[in-house]
mmCIF file of C-alpha atoms and ligand atoms in Angstrom:
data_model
loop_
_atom_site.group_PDB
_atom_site.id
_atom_site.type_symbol
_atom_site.label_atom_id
_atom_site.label_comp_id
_atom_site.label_asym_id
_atom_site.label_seq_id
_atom_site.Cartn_x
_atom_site.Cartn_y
_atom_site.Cartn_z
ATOM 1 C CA UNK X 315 12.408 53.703 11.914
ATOM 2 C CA UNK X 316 15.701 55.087 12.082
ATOM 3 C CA UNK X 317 16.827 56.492 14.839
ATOM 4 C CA UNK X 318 20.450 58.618 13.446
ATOM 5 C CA UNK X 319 21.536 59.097 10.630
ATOM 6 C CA UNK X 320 24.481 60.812 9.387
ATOM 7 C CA UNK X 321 25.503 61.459 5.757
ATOM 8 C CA UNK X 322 25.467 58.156 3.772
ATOM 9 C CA UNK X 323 22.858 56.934 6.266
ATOM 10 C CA UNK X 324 19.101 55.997 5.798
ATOM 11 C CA UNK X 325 16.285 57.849 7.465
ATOM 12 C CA UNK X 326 12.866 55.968 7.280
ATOM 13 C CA UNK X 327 9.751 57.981 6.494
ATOM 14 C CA UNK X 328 5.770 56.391 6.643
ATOM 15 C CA UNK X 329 7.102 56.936 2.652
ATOM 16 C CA UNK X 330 9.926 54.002 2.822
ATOM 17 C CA UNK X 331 13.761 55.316 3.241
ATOM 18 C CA UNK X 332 14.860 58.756 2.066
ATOM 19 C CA UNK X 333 18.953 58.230 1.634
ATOM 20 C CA UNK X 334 21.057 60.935 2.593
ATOM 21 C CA UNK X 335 23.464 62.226 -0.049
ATOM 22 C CA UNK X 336 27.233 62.925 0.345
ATOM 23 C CA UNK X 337 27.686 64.761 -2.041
ATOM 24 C CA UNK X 338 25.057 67.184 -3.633
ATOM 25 C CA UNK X 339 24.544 70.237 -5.932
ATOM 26 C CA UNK X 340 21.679 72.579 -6.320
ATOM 27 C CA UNK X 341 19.145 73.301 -9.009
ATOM 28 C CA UNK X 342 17.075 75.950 -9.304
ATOM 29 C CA UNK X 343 15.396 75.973 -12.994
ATOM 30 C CA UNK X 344 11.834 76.581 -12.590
ATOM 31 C CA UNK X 345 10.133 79.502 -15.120
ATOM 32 C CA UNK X 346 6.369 80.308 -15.346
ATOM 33 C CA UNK X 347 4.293 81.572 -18.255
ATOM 34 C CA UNK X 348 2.044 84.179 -19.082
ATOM 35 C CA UNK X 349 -1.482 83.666 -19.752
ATOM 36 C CA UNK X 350 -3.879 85.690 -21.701
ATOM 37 C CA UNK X 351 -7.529 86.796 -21.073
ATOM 38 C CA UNK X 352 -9.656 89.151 -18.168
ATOM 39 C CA UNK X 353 -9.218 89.947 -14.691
ATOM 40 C CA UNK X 354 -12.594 90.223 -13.498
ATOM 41 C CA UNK X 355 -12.257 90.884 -9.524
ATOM 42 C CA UNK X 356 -13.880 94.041 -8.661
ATOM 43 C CA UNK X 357 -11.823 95.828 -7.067
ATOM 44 C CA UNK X 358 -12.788 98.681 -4.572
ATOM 45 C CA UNK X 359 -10.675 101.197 -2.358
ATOM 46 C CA UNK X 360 -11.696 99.294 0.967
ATOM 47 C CA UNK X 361 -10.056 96.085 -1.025
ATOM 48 C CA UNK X 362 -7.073 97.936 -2.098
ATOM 49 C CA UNK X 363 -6.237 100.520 0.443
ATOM 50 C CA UNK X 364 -3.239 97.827 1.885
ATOM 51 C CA UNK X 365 -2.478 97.842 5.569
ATOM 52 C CA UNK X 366 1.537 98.641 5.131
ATOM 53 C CA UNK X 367 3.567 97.111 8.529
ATOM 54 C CA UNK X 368 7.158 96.538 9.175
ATOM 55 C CA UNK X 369 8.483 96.769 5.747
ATOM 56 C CA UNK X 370 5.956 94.323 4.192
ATOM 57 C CA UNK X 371 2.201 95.173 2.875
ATOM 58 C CA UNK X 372 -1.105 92.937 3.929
ATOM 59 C CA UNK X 373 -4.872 92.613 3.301
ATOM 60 C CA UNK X 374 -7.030 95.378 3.793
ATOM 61 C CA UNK X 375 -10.554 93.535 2.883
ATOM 62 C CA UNK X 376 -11.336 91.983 6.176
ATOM 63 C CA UNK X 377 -7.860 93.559 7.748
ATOM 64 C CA UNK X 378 -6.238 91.675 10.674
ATOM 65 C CA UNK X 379 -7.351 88.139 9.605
ATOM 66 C CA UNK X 380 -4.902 86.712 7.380
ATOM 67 C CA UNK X 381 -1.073 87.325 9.175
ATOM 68 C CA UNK X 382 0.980 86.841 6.052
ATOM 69 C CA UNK X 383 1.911 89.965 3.282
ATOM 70 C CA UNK X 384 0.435 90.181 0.070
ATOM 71 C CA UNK X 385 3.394 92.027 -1.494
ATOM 72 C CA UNK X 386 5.521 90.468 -4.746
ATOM 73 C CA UNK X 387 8.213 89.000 -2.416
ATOM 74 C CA UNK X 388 5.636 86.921 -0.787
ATOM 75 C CA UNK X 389 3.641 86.473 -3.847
ATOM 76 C CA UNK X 390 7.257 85.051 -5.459
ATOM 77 C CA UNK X 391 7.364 82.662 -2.607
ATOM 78 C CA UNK X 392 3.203 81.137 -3.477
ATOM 79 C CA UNK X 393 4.804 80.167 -7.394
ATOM 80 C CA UNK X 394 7.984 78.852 -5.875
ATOM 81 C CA UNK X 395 5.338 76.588 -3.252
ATOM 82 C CA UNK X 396 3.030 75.770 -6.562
ATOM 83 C CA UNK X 397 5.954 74.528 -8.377
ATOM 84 C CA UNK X 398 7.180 72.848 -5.160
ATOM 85 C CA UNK X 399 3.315 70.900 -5.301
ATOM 86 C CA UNK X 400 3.725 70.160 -9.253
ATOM 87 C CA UNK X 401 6.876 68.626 -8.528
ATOM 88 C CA UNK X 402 5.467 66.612 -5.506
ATOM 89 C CA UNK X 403 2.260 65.709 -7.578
ATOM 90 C CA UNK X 404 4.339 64.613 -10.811
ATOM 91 C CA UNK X 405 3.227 67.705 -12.001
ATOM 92 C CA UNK X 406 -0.645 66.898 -11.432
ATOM 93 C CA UNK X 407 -2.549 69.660 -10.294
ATOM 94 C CA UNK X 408 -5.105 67.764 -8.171
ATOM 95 C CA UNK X 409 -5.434 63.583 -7.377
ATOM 96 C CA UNK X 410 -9.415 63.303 -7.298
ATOM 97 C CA UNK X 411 -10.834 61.598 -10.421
ATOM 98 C CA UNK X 412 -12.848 64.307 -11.731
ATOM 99 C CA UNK X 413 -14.258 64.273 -15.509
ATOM 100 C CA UNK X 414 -14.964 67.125 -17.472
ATOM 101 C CA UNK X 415 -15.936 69.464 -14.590
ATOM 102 C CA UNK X 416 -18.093 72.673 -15.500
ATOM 103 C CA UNK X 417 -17.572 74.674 -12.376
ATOM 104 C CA UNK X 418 -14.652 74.558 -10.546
ATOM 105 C CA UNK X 419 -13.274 76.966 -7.063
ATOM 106 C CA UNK X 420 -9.841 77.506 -6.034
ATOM 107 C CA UNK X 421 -10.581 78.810 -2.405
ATOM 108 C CA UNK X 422 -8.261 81.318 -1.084
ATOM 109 C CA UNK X 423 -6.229 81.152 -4.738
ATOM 110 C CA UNK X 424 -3.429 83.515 -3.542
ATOM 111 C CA UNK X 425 -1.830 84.412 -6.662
ATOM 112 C CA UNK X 426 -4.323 82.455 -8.594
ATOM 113 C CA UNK X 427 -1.255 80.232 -10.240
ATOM 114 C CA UNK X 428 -3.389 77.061 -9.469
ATOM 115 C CA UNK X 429 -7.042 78.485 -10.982
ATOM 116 C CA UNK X 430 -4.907 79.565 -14.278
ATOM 117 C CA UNK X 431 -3.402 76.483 -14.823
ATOM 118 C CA UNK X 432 -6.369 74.338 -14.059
ATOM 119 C CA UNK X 433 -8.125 76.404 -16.547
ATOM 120 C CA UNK X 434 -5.364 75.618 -19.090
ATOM 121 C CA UNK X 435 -5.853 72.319 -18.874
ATOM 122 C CA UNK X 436 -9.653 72.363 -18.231
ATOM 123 C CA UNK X 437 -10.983 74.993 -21.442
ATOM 124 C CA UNK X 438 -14.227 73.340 -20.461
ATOM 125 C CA UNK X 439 -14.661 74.699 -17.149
ATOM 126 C CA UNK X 440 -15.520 77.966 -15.667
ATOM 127 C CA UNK X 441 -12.963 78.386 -12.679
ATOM 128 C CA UNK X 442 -13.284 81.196 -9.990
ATOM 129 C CA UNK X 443 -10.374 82.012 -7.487
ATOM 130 C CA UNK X 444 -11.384 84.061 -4.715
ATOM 131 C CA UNK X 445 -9.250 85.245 -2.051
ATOM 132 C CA UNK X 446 -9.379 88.218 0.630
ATOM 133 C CA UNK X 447 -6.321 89.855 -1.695
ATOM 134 C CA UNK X 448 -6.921 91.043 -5.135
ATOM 135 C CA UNK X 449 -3.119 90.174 -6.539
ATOM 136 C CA UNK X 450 -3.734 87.883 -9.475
ATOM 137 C CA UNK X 451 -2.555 88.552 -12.490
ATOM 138 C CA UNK X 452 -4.992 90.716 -15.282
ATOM 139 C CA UNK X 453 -3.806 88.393 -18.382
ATOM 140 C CA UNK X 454 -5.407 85.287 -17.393
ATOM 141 C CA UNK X 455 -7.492 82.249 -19.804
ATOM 142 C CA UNK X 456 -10.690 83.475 -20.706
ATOM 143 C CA UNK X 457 -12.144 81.068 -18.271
ATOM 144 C CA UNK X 458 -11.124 82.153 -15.211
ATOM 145 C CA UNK X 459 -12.390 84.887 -12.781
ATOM 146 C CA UNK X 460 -10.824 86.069 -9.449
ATOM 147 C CA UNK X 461 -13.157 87.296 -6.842
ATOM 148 C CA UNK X 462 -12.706 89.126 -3.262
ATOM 149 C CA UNK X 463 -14.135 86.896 -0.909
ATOM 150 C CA UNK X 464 -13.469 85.968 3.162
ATOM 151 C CA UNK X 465 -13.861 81.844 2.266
ATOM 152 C CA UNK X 466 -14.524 81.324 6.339
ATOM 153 C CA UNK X 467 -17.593 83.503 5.666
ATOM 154 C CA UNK X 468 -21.411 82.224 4.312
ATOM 155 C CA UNK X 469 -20.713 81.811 1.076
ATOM 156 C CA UNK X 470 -23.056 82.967 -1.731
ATOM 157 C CA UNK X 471 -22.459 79.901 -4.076
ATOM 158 C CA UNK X 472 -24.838 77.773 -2.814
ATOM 159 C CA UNK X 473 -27.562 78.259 -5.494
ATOM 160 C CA UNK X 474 -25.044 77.090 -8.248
ATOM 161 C CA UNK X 475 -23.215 74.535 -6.511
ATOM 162 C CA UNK X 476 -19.599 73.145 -7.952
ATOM 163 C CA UNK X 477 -18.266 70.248 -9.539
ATOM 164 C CA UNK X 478 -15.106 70.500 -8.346
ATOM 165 C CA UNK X 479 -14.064 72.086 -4.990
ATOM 166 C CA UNK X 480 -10.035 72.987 -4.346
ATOM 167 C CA UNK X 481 -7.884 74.422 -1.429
ATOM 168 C CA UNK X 482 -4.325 74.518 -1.148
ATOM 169 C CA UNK X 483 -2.219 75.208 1.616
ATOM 170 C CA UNK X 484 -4.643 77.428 3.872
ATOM 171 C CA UNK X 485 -2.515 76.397 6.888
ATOM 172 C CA UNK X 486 -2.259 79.369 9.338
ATOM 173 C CA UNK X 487 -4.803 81.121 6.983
ATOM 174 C CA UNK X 488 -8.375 79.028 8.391
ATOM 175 C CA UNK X 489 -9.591 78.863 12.130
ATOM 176 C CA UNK X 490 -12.459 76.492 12.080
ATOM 177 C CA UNK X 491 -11.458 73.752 8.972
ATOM 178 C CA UNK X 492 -14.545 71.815 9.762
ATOM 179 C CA UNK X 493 -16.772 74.202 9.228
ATOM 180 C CA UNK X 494 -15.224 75.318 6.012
ATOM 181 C CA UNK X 495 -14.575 71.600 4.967
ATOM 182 C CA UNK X 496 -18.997 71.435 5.611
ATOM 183 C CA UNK X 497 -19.453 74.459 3.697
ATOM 184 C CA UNK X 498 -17.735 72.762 0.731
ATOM 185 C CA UNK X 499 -20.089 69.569 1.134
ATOM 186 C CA UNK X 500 -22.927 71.854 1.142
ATOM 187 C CA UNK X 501 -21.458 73.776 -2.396
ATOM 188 C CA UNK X 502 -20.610 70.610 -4.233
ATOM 189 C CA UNK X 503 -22.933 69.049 -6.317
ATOM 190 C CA UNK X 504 -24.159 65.408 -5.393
ATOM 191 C CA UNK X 505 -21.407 63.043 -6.906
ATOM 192 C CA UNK X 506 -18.973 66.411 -7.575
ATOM 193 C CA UNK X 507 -15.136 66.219 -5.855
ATOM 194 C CA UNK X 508 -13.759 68.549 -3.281
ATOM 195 C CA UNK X 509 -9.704 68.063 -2.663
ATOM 196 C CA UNK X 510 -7.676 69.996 0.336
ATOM 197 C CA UNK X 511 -4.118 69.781 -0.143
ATOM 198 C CA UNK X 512 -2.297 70.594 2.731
ATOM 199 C CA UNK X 513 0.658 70.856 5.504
ATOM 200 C CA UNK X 514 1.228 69.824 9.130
ATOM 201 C CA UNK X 515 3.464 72.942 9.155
ATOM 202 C CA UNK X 516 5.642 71.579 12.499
ATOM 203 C CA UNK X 517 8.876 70.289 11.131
ATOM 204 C CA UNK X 518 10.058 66.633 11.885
ATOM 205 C CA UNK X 519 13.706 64.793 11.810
ATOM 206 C CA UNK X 520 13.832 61.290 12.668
ATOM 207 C CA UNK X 521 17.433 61.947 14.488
ATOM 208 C CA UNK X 522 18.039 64.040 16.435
ATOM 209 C CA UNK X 523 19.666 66.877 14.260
ATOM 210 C CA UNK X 524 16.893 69.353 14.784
ATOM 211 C CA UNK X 525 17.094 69.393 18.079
ATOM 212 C CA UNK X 526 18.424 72.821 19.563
ATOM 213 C CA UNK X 527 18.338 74.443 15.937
ATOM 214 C CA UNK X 528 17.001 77.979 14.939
ATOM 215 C CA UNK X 529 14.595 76.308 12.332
ATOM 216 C CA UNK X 530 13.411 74.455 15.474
ATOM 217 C CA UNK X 531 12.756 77.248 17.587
ATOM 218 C CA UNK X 532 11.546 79.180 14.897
ATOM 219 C CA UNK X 533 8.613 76.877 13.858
ATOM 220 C CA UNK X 534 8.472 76.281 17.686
ATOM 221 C CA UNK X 535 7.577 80.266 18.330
ATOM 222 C CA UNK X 536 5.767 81.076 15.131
ATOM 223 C CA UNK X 537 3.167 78.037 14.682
ATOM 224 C CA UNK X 538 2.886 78.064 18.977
ATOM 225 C CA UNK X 539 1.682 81.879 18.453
ATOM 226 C CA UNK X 540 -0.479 81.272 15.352
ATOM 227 C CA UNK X 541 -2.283 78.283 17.155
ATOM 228 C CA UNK X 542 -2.595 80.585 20.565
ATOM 229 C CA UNK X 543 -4.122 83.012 18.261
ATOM 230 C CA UNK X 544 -6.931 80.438 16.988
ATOM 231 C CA UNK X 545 -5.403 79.267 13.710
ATOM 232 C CA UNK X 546 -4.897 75.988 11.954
ATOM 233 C CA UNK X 547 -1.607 75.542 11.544
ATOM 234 C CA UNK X 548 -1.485 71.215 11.133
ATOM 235 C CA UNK X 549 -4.256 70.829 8.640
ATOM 236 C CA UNK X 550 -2.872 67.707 6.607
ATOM 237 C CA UNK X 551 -3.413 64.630 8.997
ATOM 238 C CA UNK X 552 -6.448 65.944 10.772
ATOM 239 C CA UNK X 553 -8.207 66.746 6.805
ATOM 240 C CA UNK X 554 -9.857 63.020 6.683
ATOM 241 C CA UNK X 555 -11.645 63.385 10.057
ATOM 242 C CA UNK X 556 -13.289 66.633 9.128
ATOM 243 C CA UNK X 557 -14.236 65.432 5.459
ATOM 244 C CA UNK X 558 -15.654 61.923 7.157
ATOM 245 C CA UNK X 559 -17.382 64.564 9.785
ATOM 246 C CA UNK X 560 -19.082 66.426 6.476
ATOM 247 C CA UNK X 561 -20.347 63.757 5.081
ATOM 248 C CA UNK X 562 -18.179 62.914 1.809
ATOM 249 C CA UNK X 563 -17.700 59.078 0.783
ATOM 250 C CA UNK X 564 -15.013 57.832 -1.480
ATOM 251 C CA UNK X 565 -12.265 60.047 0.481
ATOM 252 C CA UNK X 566 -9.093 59.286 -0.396
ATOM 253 C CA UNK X 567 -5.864 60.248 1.482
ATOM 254 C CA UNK X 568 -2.201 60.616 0.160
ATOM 255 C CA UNK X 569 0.542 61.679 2.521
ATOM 256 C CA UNK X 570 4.188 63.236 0.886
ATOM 257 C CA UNK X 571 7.257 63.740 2.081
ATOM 258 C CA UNK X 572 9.184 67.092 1.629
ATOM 259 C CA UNK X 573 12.456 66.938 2.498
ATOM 260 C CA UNK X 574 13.875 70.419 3.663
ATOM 261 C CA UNK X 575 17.105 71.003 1.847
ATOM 262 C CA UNK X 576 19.168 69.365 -0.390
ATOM 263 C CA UNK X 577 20.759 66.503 1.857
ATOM 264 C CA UNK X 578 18.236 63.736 0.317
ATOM 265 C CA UNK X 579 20.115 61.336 -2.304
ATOM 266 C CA UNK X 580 17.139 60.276 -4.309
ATOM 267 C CA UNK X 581 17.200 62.860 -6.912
ATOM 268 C CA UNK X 582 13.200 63.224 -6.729
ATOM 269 C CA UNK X 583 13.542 64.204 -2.950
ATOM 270 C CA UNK X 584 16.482 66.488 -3.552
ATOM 271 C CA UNK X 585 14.455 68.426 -6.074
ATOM 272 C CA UNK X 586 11.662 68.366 -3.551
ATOM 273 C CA UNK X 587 13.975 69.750 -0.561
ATOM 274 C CA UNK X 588 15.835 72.391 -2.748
ATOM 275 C CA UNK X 589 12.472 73.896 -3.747
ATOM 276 C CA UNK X 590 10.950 73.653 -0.029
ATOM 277 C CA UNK X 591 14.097 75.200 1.206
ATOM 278 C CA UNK X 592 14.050 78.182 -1.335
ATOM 279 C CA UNK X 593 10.158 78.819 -0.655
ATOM 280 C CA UNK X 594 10.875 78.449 3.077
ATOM 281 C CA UNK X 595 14.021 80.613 3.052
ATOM 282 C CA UNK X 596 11.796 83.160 0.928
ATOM 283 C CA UNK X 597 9.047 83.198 3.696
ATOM 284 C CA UNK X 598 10.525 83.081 7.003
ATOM 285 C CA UNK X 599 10.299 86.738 7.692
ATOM 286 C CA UNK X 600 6.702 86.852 5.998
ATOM 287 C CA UNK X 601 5.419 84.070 8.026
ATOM 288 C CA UNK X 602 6.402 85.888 11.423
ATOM 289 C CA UNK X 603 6.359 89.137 11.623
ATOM 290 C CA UNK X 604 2.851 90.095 11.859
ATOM 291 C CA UNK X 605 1.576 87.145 14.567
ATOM 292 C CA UNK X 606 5.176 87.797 16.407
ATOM 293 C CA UNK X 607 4.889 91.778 16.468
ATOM 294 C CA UNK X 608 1.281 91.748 16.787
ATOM 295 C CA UNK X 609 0.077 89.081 18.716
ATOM 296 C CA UNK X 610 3.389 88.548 20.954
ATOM 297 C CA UNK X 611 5.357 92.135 21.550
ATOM 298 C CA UNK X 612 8.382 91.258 19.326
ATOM 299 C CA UNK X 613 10.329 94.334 17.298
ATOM 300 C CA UNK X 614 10.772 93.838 14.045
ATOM 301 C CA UNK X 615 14.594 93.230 14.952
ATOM 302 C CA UNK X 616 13.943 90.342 17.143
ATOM 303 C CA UNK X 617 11.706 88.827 14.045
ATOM 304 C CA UNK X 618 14.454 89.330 11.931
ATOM 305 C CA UNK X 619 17.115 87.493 13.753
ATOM 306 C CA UNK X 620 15.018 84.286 14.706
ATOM 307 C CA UNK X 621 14.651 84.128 10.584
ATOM 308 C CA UNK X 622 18.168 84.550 9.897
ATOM 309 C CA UNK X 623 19.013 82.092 12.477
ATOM 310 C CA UNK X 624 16.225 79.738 10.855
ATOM 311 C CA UNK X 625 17.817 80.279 8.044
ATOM 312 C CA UNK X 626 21.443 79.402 8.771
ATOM 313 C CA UNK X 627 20.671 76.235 10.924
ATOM 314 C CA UNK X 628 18.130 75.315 7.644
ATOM 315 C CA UNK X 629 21.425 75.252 5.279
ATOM 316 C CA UNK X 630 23.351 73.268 7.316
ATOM 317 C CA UNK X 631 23.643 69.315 5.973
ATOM 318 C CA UNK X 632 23.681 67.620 8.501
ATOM 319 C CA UNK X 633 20.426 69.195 9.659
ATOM 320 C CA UNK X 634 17.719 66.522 8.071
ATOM 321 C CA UNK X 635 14.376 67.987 8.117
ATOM 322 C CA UNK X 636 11.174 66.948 7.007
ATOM 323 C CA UNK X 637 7.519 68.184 6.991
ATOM 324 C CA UNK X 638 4.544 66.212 5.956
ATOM 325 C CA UNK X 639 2.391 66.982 3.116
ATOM 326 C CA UNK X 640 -1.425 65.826 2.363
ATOM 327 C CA UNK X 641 -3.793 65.306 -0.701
ATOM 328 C CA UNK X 642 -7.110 64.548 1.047
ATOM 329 C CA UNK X 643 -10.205 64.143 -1.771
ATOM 330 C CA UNK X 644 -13.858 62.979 -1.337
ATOM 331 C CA UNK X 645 -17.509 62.926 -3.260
ATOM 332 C CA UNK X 646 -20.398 63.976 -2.301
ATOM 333 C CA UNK X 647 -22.704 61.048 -2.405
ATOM 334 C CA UNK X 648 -25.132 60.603 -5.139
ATOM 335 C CA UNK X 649 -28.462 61.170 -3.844
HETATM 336 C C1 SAM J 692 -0.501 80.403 1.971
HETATM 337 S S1 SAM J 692 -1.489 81.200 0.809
HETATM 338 C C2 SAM J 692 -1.934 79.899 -0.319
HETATM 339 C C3 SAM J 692 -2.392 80.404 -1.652
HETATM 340 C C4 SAM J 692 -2.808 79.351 -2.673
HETATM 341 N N1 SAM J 692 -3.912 78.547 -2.219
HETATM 342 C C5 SAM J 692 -1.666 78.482 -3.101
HETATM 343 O O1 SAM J 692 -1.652 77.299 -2.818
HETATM 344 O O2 SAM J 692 -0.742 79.022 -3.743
HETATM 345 C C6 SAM J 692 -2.957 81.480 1.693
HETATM 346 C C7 SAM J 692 -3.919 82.379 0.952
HETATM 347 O O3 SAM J 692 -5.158 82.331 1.649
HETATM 348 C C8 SAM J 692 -5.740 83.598 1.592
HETATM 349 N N2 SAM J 692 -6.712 83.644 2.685
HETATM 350 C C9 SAM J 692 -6.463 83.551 4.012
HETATM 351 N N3 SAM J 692 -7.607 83.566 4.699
HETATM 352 C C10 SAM J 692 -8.614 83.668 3.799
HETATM 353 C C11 SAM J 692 -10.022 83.750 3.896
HETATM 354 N N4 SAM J 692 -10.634 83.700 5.080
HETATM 355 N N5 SAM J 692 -10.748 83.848 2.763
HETATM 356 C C12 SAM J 692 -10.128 83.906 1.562
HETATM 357 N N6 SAM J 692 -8.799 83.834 1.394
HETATM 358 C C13 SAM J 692 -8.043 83.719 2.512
HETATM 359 C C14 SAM J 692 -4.584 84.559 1.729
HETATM 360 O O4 SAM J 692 -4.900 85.837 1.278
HETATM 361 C C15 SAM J 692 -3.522 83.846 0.886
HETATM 362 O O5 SAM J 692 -3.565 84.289 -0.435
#
């Protein structure tokens, strides 16, 4: 490993050497399309009647248990983090080696941007999203269906078990992974794929530039509180152990590197760090204001100005940050 690095310099990752540029520009050229067919979620007032908190509106169907908004500015920030994944992925939108699935979940789909591509690709398959927040789009493929649904609950699926299980990025969102990782085993059908793809949302440098940064002490306060509060927030490395635990064979485990910010030279990994530094940039406020206010006693104010400080200290160069990324896939066995 390397120990510093400056500009110029070479920081090693468990992904071989990520070269830091000296000179470097930004790009920013993502667009998404719109897609065409039903939104079938059914939508009552309990599901829609928003809680509305410092500025920023959340859940109302199971209120309290999810601590990020649901509002477009946050909802802006999911496509910027599912373009962020495409680019990671080479623009694959899952690594298990599934064939011709018929049913397919997205749990806990957010903006459903995942399910609606998947069902682009996959006219084949029937594919549900569910999620405790009803904000997919209406104009969707024909083959996919958004539900309201608490995903740490029992779930009703059972009886017509999947082919393909998904999850992205339910970091912060899931208490008790195991248990959700075993309700997947039991809702896959023998020889059918589930795939978790996932963060260990504490930030890394392998100098010392974080050190004593506001993007340090922010991730410091804000993933201390959600774990004090009983949430996940370092899914990725710990996703193998729970699938062995379940029972799936075959699991395979891919770990990526996302640089934060646009100091990489490697063009990939500059790409990579622009868009996690836009998505982060767009979330900082969203990711602490309700655990911070609620669960901790700050004001809105004080939220506000560890962000901005986050914020700063995350544009600066020679700040070389780095968070760790993880594809984990399995079967269920035949028989
Ligand atoms: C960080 S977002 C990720 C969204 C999406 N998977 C993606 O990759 O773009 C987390 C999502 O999980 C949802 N969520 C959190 N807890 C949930 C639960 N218990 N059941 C269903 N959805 C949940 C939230 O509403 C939010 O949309």
């Amino acid at each position: 490993m390397t120990e510093s690095f400056a500009q110029g310099q070479t920081v090693t990752t468990n992904h071989g050497p990520v070269n830091v540029e000296v000179d470097t520009s930004y790009e920013n050229d993502s667009s998404y399309g719109d897609e065409l067919s039903s939104y079938t979620a059914s939508l009552t007032s309990s599901v829609l009647d928003y809680r509305h908190e410092n500025g920023r509106r959340y859940h109302k169907y199971r209120d309290g248990s999810y601590l990020l908004p649901n509002d477009e500015s946050e909802n802006d920030r999911l496509d910027m983090l599912h373009e962020l994944c495409l680019k990671m992925l080479h623009r694959k939108l899952y690594l298990a080696p599934i064939k011709r699935p018929q049913r397919v979940i997205d749990l806990a789909t957010g903006t459903g941007i995942w399910a609606v591509d998947f069902a682009d690709e996959h006219p084949e398959a029937q594919v549900i999203g569910c999620d405790l927040s009803p904000i997919q789009p209406s104009l969707v493929p024909p083959n996919v269906k958004f539900l309201v649904d608490d995903v740490e609950s029992e779930w009703a699926y059972d009886r017509d078990p999947f082919d393909f299980i998904h999850a992205r990025y339910l970091a912060a969102s899931i208490k008790d992974f195991g248990r959700l990782v075993k309700q997947c085993y039991r809702s896959v059908k023998p020889g059918g794929w589930v795939e978790f793809q996932d963060w260990d949302v504490y930030p890394i440098t392998l100098d010392s530039s974080l050190k004593d940064t506001g993007l340090h002490r922010y991730y410091d306060e804000v993933c201390s509180a959600f774990e004090e509060a009983g949430y996940e927030v370092r899914p990725g490395p710990k996703l193998e152990r729970w699938f062995k635990d379940a029972g799936f064979v075959n699991i395979h485990v891919e770990k990526f590197v996302v640089p934060y910010g646009v100091w990489p030279k490697d063009k990939h990994l500059k790409e990579l760090g622009t868009w996690a530094q836009a998505q982060a940039e767009a979330g900082y406020e969203a990711g602490a204001l309700a655990i911070l206010t609620r669960y901790k006693n700050w004001t809105k104010e004080e939220v506000i100005a560890l962000a901005s400080q986050a914020r700063a200290d995350g544009r600066k160069r020679n700040v070389h940050t780095i968070f760790n990324f993880y594809v984990v896939y399995g079967q269920r066995p035949e028989n």
